Structures are given as C-alpha cells and as structure tokens.
Amino acid sequence: MNDCHGMSADDHAPGYHADKDGYVRRLKRIEGQVRGLQRMLEDDTYCIDVLTQVSAVKRALEAVSLGLVEDHVRHCVRDAATDGSPAVIDEKLTEVLTAVKRLM
C-alpha cells in the first residue's frame, strides 16, 4: 500500500494515520446504522422513517469523507508543498480537487 508520497506505508504513514482508530470506530458505527436500515426495511418501517435514517448515514459518511480530505490536505499536500517539486504539488492538488468533485 502506498502513502501520499508513493512510498510504502512502512516509509511514511498516510495522512489519516493519527486519526485511524477514530475513523475505524466511525465506520463501524455507520456499518451498524446500515444494518439498522436493512432491519427497518425487513420490518416494513414507514418510508419517511427509513429515509430519515438514510439521510443520517449519508451525513455520517460525508463527515468521514471531509475528515479524510482535510487530513490529506494537512498532511500530504502540505508535505508536497514543503518538500516536493512543482509537479508533485500539482499532482496532490489535482488529487484533492478530484476527491472534492466526487464528494459533491
């Protein structure tokens, strides 16, 4: 697995490394919410109630996504700006812009 500089993970940790346990906890919580959605459908729960929970899951995933983007900018993009060539900086900026476009 490569980090934000293309090195192996042993050489340099990814931008989210410091918050990795928190991200894993949040994703497990989201996983539980999705299982709850499945149960709601199996139990013929009222449509609006299901949609409300879908919205909550979506917001939770968006929060994780935004945190990962922020970590990438604060770690990988900042490192590229400090240590990288203009081509590496442009590559990292393109990565961020592409990720943000996907999220929108």
Coordinates of C-alpha atoms in Angstrom, one line a residue:
M1 CA 0.0 0.0 0.0
N2 CA 1.3 3.5 -0.9
D3 CA 1.0 6.6 1.1
C4 CA 0.5 10.2 -0.2
H5 CA 4.1 10.3 -1.5
G6 CA 4.0 6.9 -3.3
M7 CA 6.3 5.3 -0.7
S8 CA 5.4 2.2 1.1
A9 CA 3.4 2.5 4.2
D10 CA 6.5 1.5 6.2
D11 CA 8.4 4.5 5.0
H12 CA 5.7 7.2 5.6
A13 CA 2.3 7.0 7.2
P14 CA -0.9 8.2 5.3
G15 CA -2.4 11.5 6.3
Y16 CA -5.2 9.9 8.3
H17 CA -2.8 7.7 10.3
A18 CA -3.1 9.8 13.5
D19 CA -6.9 9.5 13.4
K20 CA -7.1 6.0 12.0
D21 CA -8.7 4.5 15.1
G22 CA -11.3 7.2 15.2
Y23 CA -12.1 6.7 11.5
V24 CA -12.5 2.9 12.1
R25 CA -14.8 3.5 15.0
R26 CA -16.9 5.9 13.0
L27 CA -17.1 3.5 10.0
K28 CA -18.2 0.6 12.3
R29 CA -20.9 2.9 13.7
I30 CA -22.0 3.6 10.2
E31 CA -22.0 -0.1 9.4
G32 CA -24.3 -0.6 12.3
Q33 CA -26.6 2.2 11.0
V34 CA -26.7 0.5 7.6
R35 CA -27.6 -2.9 9.2
G36 CA -30.3 -1.0 11.1
L37 CA -31.6 0.3 7.8
Q38 CA -31.8 -3.3 6.5
R39 CA -33.8 -4.3 9.6
M40 CA -36.1 -1.3 9.1
L41 CA -36.9 -2.5 5.5
E42 CA -37.3 -6.1 6.6
D43 CA -39.8 -4.8 9.3
D44 CA -41.7 -2.7 6.9
T45 CA -40.9 0.5 8.7
Y46 CA -42.6 3.7 7.5
C47 CA -40.9 5.2 4.4
I48 CA -40.2 8.6 5.9
D49 CA -38.5 7.0 8.9
V50 CA -36.3 4.9 6.7
L51 CA -35.4 8.0 4.6
T52 CA -34.5 9.9 7.8
Q53 CA -32.1 7.1 8.7
V54 CA -30.7 7.0 5.1
S55 CA -30.0 10.8 5.5
A56 CA -28.2 10.2 8.8
V57 CA -26.0 7.6 7.2
K58 CA -25.2 9.8 4.3
R59 CA -24.3 12.7 6.6
A60 CA -22.0 10.4 8.7
L61 CA -20.2 9.2 5.6
E62 CA -19.8 12.8 4.4
A63 CA -18.3 13.7 7.7
V64 CA -15.8 10.8 7.4
S65 CA -15.0 11.9 3.8
L66 CA -14.5 15.5 4.7
G67 CA -12.2 14.5 7.6
L68 CA -10.1 12.4 5.2
V69 CA -9.9 15.3 2.7
E70 CA -8.8 17.6 5.5
D71 CA -6.2 15.1 6.6
H72 CA -4.9 14.7 3.1
V73 CA -4.6 18.4 2.7
R74 CA -2.9 19.0 6.1
H75 CA -0.5 16.1 5.6
C76 CA 0.1 15.0 2.1
V77 CA -0.5 18.3 0.3
R78 CA 1.4 20.3 2.9
D79 CA 4.3 17.9 2.7
A80 CA 4.3 18.1 -1.1
A81 CA 4.3 21.9 -0.8
T82 CA 7.2 21.9 1.6
D83 CA 9.3 19.1 0.1
G84 CA 8.0 18.4 -3.4
S85 CA 8.7 19.6 -6.9
P86 CA 6.1 21.7 -8.6
A87 CA 4.9 18.6 -10.5
V88 CA 4.3 16.7 -7.2
I89 CA 2.5 19.7 -5.7
D90 CA 0.3 19.9 -8.8
E91 CA -0.4 16.2 -8.6
K92 CA -1.5 16.5 -4.9
L93 CA -3.7 19.5 -5.7
T94 CA -5.3 17.6 -8.6
E95 CA -6.0 14.6 -6.2
V96 CA -7.7 16.9 -3.7
L97 CA -9.8 18.7 -6.4
T98 CA -10.8 15.3 -7.9
A99 CA -11.8 14.0 -4.5
V100 CA -13.9 17.1 -3.7
K101 CA -15.6 16.8 -7.1
R102 CA -16.5 13.2 -6.3
L103 CA -17.9 14.2 -3.0
M104 CA -20.1 17.0 -4.4

